[in-house]
Tab-separated table of C-alpha atoms and ligand atoms in Angstrom:
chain	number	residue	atom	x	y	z
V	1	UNK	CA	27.083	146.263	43.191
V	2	UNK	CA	24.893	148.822	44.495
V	3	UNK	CA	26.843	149.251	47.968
V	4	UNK	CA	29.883	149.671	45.881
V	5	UNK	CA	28.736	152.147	43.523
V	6	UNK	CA	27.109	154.217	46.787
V	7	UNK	CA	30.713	154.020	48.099
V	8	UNK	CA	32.495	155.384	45.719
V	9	UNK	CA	30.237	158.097	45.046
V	10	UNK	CA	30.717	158.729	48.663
V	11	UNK	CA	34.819	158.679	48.038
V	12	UNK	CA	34.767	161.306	45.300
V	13	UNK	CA	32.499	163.183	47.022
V	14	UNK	CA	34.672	163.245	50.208
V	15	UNK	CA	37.608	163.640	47.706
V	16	UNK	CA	35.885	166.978	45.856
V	17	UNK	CA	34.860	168.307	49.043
V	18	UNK	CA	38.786	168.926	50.285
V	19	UNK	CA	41.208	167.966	47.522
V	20	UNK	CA	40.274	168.744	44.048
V	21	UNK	CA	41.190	165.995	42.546
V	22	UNK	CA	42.067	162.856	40.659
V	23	UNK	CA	45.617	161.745	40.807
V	24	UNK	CA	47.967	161.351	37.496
V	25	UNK	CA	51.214	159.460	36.827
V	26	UNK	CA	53.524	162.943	37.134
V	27	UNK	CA	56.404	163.594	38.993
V	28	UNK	CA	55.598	165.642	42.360
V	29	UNK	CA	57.253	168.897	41.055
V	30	UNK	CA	55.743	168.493	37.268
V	31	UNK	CA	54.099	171.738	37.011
V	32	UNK	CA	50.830	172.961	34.645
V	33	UNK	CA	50.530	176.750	34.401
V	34	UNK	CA	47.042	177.515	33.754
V	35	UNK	CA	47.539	181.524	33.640
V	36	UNK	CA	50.107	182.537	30.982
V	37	UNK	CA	49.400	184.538	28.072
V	38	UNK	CA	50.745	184.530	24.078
V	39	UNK	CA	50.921	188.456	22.820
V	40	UNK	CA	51.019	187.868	18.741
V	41	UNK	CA	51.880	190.688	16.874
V	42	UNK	CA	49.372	190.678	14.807
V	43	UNK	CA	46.931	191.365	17.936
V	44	UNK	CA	49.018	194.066	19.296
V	45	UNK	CA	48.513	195.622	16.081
V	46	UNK	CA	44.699	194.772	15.972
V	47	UNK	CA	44.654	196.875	19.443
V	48	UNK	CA	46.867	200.051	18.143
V	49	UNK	CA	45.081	199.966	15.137
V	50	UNK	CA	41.447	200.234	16.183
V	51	UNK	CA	42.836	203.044	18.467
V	52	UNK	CA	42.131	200.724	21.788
V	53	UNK	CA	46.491	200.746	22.606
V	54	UNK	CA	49.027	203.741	22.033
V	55	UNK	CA	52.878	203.161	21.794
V	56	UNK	CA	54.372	205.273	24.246
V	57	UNK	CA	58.188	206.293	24.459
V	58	UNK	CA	58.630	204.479	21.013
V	59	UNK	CA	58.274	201.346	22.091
V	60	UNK	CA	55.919	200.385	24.931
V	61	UNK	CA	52.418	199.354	23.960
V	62	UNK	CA	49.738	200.813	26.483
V	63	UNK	CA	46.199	199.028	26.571
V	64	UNK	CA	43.581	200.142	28.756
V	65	UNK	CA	46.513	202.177	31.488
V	66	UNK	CA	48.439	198.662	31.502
V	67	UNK	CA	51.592	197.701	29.502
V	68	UNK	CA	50.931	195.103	26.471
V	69	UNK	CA	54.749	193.258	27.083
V	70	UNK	CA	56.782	191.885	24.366
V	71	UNK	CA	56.376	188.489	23.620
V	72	UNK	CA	57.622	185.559	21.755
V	73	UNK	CA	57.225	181.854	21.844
V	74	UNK	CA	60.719	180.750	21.825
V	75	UNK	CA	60.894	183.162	24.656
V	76	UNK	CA	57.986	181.604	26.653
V	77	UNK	CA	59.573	178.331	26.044
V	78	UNK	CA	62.475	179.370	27.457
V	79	UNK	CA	61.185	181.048	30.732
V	80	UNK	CA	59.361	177.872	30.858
V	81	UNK	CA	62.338	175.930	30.928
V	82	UNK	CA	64.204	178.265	33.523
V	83	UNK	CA	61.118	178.609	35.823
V	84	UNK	CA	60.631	174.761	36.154
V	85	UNK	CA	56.871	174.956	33.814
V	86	UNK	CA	56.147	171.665	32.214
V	87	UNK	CA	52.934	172.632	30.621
V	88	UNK	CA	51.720	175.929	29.836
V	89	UNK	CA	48.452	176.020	28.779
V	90	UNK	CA	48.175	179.883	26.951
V	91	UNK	CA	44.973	182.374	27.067
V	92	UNK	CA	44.424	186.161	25.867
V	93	UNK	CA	44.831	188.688	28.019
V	94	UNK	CA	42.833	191.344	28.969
V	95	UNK	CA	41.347	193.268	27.089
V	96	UNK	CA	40.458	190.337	25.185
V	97	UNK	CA	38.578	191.469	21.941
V	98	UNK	CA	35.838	193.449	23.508
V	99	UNK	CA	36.909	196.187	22.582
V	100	UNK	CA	35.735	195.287	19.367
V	101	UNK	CA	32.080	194.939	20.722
V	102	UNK	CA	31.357	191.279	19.343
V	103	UNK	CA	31.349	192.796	15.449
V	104	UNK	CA	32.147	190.553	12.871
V	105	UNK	CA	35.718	192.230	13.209
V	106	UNK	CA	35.933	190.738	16.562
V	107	UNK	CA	34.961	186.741	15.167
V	108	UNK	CA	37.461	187.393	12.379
V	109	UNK	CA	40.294	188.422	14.889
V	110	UNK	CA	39.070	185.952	17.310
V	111	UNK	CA	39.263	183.162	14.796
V	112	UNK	CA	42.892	184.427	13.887
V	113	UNK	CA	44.284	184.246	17.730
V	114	UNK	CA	42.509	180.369	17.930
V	115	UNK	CA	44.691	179.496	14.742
V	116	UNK	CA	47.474	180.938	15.756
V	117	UNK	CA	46.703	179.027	18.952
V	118	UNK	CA	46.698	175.786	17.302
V	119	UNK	CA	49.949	176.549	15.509
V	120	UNK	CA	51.706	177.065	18.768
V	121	UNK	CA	50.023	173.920	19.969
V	122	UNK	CA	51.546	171.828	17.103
V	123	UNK	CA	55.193	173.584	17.060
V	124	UNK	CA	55.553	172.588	20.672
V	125	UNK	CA	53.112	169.724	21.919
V	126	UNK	CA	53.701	167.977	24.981
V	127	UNK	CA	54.643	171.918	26.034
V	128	UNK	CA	52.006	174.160	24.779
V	129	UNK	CA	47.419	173.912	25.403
V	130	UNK	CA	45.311	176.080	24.733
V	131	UNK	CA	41.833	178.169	26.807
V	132	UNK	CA	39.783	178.756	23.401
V	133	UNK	CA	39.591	182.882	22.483
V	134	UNK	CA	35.838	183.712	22.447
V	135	UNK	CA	34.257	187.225	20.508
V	136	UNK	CA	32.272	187.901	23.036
V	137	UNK	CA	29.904	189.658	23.546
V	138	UNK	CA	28.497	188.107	19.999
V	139	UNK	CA	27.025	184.786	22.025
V	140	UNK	CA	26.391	183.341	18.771
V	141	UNK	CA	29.653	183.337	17.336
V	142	UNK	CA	31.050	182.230	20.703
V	143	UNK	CA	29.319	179.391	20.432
V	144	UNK	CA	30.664	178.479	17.010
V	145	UNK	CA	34.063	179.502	18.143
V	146	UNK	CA	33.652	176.696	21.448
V	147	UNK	CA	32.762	173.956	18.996
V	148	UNK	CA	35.518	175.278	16.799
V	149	UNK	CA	38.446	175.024	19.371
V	150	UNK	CA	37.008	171.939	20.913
V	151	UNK	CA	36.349	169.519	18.126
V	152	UNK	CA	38.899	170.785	15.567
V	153	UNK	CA	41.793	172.342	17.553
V	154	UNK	CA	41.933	170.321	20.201
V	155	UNK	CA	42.040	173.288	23.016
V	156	UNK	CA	42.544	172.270	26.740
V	157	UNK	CA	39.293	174.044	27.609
V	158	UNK	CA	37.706	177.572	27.335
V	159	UNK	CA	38.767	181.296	28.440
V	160	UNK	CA	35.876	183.581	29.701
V	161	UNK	CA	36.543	187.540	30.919
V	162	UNK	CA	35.223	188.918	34.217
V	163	UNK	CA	32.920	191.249	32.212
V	164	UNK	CA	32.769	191.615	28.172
V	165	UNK	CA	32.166	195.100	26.903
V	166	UNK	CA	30.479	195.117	29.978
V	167	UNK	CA	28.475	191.538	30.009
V	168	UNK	CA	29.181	189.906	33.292
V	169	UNK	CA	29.618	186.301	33.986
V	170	UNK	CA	25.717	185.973	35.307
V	171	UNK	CA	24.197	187.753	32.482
V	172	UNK	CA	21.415	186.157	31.233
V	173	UNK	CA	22.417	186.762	27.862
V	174	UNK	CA	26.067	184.859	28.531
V	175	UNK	CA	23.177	181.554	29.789
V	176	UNK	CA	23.686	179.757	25.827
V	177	UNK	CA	27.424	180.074	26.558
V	178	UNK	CA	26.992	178.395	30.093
V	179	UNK	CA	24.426	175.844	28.770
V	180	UNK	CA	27.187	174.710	26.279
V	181	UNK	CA	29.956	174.741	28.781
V	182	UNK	CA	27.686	172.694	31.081
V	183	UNK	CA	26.544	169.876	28.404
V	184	UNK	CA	30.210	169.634	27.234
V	185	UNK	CA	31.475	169.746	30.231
V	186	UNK	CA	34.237	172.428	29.639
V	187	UNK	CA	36.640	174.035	31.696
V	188	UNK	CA	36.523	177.531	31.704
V	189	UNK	CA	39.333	179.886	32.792
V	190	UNK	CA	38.328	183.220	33.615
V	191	UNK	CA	40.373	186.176	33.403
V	192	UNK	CA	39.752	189.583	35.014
V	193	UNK	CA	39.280	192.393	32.882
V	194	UNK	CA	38.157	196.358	33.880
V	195	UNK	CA	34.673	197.559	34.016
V	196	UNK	CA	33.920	199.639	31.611
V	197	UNK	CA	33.815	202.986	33.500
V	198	UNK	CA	37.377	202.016	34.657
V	199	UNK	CA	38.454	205.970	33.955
V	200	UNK	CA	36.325	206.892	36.875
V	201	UNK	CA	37.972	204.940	39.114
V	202	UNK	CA	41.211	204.498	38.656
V	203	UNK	CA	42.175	207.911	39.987
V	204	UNK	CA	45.125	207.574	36.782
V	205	UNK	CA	46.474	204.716	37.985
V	206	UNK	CA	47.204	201.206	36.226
V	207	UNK	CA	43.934	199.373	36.656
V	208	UNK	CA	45.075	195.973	36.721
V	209	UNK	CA	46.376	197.351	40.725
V	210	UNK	CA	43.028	196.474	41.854
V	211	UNK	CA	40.246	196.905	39.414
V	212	UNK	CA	41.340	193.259	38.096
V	213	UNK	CA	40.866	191.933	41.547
V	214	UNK	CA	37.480	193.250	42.434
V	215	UNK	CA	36.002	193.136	38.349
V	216	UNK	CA	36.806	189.085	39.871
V	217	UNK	CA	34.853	189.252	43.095
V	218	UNK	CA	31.995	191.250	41.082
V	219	UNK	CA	31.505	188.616	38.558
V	220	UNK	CA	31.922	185.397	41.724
V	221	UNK	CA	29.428	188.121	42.809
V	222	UNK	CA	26.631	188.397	40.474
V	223	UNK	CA	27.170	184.222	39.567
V	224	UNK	CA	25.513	183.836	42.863
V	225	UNK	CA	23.094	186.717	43.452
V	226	UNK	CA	21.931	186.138	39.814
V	227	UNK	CA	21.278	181.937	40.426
V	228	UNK	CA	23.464	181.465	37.768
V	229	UNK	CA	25.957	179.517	39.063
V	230	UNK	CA	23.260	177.179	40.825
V	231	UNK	CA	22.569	176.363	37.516
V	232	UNK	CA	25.368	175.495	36.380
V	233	UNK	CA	27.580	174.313	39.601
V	234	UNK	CA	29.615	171.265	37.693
V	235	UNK	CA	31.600	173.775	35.293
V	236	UNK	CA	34.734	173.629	36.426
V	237	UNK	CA	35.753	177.297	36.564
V	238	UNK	CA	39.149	178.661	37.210
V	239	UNK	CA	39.352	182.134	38.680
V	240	UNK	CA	42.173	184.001	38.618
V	241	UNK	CA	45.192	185.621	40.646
V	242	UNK	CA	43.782	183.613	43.877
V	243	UNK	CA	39.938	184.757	42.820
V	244	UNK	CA	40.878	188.583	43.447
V	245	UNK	CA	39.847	189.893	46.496
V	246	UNK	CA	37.069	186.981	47.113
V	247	UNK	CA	39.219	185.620	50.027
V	248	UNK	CA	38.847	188.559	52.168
V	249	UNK	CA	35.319	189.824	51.049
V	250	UNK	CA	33.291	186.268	50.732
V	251	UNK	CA	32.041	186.399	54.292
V	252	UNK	CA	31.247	190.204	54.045
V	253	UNK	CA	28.922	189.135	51.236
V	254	UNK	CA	27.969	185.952	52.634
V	255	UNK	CA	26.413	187.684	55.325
V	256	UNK	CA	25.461	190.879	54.010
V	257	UNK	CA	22.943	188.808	51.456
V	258	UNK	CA	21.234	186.914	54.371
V	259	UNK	CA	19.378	190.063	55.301
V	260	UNK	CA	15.732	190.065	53.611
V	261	UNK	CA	16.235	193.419	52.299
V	262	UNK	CA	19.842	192.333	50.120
V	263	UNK	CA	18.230	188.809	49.152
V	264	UNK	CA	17.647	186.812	52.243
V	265	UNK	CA	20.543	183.887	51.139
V	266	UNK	CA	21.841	181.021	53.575
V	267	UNK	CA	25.191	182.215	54.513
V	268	UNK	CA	25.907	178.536	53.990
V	269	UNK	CA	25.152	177.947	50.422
V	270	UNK	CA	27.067	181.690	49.482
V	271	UNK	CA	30.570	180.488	51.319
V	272	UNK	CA	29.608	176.590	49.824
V	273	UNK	CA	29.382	178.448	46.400
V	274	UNK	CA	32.334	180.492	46.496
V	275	UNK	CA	34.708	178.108	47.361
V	276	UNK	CA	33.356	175.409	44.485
V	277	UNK	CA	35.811	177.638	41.970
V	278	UNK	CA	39.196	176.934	41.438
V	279	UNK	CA	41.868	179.333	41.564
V	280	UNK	CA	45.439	179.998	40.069
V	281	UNK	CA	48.259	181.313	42.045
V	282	UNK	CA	49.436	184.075	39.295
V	283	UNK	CA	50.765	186.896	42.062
V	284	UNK	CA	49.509	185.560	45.071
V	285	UNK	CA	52.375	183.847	46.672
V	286	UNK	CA	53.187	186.212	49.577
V	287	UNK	CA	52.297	184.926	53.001
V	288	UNK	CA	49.494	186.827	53.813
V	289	UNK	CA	47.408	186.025	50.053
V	290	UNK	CA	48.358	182.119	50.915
V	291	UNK	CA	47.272	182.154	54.400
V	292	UNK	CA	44.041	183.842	53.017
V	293	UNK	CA	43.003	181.151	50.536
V	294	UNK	CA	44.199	178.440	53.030
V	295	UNK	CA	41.698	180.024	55.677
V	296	UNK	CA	39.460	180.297	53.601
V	297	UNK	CA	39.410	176.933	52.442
V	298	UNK	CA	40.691	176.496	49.415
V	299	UNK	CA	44.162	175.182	49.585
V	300	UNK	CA	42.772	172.132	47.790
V	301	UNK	CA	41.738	174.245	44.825
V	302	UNK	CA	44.580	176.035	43.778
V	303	UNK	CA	46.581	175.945	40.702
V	304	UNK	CA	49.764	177.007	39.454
V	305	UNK	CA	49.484	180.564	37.002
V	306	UNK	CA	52.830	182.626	36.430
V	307	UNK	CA	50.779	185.212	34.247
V	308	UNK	CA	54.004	185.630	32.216
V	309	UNK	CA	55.066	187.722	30.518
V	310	UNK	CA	53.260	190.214	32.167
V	311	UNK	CA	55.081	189.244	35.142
V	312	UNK	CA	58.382	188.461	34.218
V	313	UNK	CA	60.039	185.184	34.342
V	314	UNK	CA	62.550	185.940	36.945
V	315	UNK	CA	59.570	187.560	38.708
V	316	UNK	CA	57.797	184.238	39.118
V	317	UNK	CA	60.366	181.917	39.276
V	318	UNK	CA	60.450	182.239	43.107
V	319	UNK	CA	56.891	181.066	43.292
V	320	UNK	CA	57.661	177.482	44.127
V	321	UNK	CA	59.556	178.590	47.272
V	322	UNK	CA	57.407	181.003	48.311
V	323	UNK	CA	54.530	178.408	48.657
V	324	UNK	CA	56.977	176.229	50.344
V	325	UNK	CA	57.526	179.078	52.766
V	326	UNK	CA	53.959	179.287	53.826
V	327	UNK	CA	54.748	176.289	55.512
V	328	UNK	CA	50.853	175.028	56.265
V	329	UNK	CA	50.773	173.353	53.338
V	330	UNK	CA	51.252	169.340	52.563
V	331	UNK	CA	52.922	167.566	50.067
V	332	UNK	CA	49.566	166.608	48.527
V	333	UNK	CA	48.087	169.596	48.616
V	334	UNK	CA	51.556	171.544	46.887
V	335	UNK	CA	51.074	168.493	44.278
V	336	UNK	CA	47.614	169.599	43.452
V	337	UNK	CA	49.181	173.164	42.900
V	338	UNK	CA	51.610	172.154	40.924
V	339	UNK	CA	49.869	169.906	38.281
V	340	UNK	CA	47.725	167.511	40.179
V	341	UNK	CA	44.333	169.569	40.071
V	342	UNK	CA	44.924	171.103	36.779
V	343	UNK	CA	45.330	167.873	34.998
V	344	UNK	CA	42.182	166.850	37.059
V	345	UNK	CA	39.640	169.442	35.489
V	346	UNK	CA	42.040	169.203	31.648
V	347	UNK	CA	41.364	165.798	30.221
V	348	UNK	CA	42.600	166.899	27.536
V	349	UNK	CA	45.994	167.461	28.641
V	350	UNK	CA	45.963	164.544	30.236
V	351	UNK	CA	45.267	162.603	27.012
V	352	UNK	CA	48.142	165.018	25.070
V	353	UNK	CA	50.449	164.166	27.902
V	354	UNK	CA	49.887	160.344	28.055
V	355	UNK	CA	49.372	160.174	31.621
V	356	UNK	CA	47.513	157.505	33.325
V	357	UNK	CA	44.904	158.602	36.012
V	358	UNK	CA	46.118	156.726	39.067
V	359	UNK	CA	43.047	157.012	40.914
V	360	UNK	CA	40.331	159.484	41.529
E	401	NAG	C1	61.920	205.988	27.280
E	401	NAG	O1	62.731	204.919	26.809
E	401	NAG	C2	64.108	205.091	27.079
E	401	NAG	C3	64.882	203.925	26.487
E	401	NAG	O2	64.168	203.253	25.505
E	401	NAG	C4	64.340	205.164	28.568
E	401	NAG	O3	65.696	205.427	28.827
E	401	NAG	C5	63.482	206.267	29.171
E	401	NAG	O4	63.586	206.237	30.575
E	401	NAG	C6	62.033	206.078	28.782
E	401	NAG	N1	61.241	207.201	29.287
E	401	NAG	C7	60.113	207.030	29.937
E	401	NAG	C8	59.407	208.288	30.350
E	401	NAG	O5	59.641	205.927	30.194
E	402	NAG	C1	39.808	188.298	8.485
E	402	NAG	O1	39.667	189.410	7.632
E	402	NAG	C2	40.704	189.557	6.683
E	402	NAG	C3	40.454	190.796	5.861
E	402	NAG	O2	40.297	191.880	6.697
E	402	NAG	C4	40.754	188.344	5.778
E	402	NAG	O3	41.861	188.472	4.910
E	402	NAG	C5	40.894	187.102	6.621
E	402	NAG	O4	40.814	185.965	5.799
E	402	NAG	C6	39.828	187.033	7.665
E	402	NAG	N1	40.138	185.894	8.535
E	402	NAG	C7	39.229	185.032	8.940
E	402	NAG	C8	39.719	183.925	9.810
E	402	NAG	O5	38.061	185.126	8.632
E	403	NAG	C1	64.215	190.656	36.274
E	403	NAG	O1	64.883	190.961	35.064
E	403	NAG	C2	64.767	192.323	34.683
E	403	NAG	C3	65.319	192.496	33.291
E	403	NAG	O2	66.308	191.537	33.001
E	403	NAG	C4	65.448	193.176	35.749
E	403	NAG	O3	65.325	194.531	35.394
E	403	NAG	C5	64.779	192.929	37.106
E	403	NAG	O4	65.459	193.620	38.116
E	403	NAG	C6	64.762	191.441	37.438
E	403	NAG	N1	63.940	191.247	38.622
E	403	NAG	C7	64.251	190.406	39.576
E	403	NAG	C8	63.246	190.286	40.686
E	403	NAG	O5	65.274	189.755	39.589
E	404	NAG	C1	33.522	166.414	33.827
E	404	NAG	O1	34.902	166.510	33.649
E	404	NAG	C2	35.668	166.221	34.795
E	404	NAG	C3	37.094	166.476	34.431
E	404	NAG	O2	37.218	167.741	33.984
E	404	NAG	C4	35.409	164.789	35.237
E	404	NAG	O3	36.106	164.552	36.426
E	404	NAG	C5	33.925	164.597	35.441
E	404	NAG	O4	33.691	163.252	35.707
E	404	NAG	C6	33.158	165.017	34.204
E	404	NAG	N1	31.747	164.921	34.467
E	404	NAG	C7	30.908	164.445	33.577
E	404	NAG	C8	29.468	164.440	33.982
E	404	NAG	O5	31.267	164.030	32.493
E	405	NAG	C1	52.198	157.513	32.791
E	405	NAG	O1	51.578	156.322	32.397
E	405	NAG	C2	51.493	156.130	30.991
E	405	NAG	C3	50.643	154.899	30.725
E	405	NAG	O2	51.116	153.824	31.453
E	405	NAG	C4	52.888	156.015	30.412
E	405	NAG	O3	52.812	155.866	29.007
E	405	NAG	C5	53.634	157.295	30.742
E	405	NAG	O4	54.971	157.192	30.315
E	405	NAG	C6	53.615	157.572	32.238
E	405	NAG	N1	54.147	158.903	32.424
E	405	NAG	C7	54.980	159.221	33.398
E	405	NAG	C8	55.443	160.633	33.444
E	405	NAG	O5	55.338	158.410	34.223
């Protein structure tokens, strides 16, 4: 009994350390999109109205220097349908609701997006999950809202920004919201966001070019140099668009923090760290961004994310090909991309979609 029980510890440990994953009972191109976003009206308004968006040229909705898209859920459906996504499961965009500063405006709005969440949810199950909206940075009516999504609406698992208002992931203040994560054993996704003094740096440009990228590798950032991810290593954590520019900048860090004077951290356990996230694949097909995370060690961690609609649908739809392309990838680990790994850290799903774990 013991021997057995030591073995197959051993086996899922083996199995974590290079493929995510459990296996499920899905066809090898069923695909779970884990990065796709629902635009309500009533939250484009919410933005426009607190003076946070401007329409420009009559019609376009500007947010922060990016472009707030048009969106429907018949038309999400749809692109679903013509890009070959089984499952979407939907989250809120940057900029969230921080810029609403976690006042009670912010829990009311936030409550709002989580119903109409739930709505979508029920209109189109077997189709349509949900990463629960939180009003951060109010930690104590995040915590509510988590319960909230979790025990009454039935969400997939959690959504968590880079930085809120300017609260990083590693903030000690964020710890009640990890310490619930942790004993419930969520899944968070984690979307990037801009830091706040995103004016200085964007020289006028769009800011999701690159400040979304590196607001991600500042937050994998400060999760280690702050201890707070060695506190709480078994969330399973999703980072976005391929983690941002962690792939090319881990080992710069990694290293950098050995030396007393930034820290004096094993190399080892920064890389180890790092590569413990998952990540989705929402514009970061091309060869180079693929050959990155495979280097890197991650192949086995990837999920699928379209980030419609702010891509478009015909945008994305080549995404399946283009990891084919790569060519250094197997079957197995293109079936974790496509649905295996998701539906390993989304019991829920699993249990919406009726699948049967084959083994893990
Ligand atoms: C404004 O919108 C019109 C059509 O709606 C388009 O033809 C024009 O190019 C747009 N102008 C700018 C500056 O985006
Ligand atoms: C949000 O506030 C509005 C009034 O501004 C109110 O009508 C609505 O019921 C509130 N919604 C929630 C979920 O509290
Ligand atoms: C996608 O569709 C839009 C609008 O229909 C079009 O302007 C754009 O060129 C298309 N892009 C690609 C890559 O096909
Ligand atoms: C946590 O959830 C994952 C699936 O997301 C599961 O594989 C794991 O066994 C769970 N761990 C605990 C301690 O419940
Ligand atoms: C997976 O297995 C479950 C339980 O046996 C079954 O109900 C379901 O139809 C299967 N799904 C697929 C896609 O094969």
């Amino acid at each position: 009994m013991s021997t057995m029980s030591t073995m197959s510890t051993i086996t899922f440990l083996l199995i974590f350390s290079t493929l995510a994953t459990a296996r499920f009972n899905v066809t090898s191109n069923f695909r779970v999109d884990v990065h796709t976003h629902f635009i309500p009206d009533f939250y484009r308004e919410a933005l426009i109205n607190s003076g946070n968006a401007e329409i420009r040229n009559g019609t376009e909705v500007w947010s922060e220097g990016a472009i707030i898209p048009k969106w429907s859920i018949e038309a999400q459906i749809e692109t679903m349908d013509t890009n070959g996504i089984d499952y979407s499961v939907l989250s809120l965009s940057a900029p969230g609701v921080a810029f609403l500063h976690g006042n009670p405006a912010a829990a009311n709005l936030t409550r709002r997006l989580n119903d109409y969440l739930f709505e979508l949810m029920e209109l189109y199950p077997g189709r349509i999950g949900a990463f629960c909206v939180l009003p951060l940075p109010n930690v104590e009516a995040a915590l509510e809202e988590i319960e909230y999504c979790m025990d009454t609406l039935g969400f997939a698992g959690v959504g968590l920004f880079t930085n809120h208002d300017g609260v990083y992931l590693g903030d000690s203040n964020l710890d009640p919201i990890f310490d619930l994560l942790s004993t419930r054993n969520l899944t968070t996704f984690v979307h990037p966001t801009v830091p706040n003094c995103w004016k200085d740096v964007t020289l006028g440009y769009a800011p999701p070019l690159i400040e979304f990228p590196f607001d991600t590798m500042r937050a994998i950032m400060n999760l280690f140099l702050t201890g707070t991810r060695a506190r709480y290593q078994h969330i399973n954590m999703i980072f976005s668009h391929g983690g941002g520019v962690l792939p090319f900048l881990a080992e710069r860090v990694a290293y950098t923090v050995e030396r007393p004077a930034f820290g004096g951290y094993r190399s080892e356990d920064v890389l180890d760290q790092f590569k413990g996230y998952f990540f989705d694949t929402a514009s970061t097909v091309s060869r180079p961004q693929l050959a990155a995370l495979d280097e890197f060690g991650v192949a086995g961690r990837l999920m699928t994310g379209t980030d419609y609609p702010f891509l478009p649908g015909n945008f994305t739809n080549g995404y399946p090909a283009a990891i084919a392309a790569y060519g250094k990838f197997t079957e197995e680990v293109i079936e974790g991309i496509n649905s295996q790994n998701a539906l390993s850290v989304l019991p829920v799903v699993v249990e919406k979609l009726g699948l049967e774990i084959l083994y893990n």
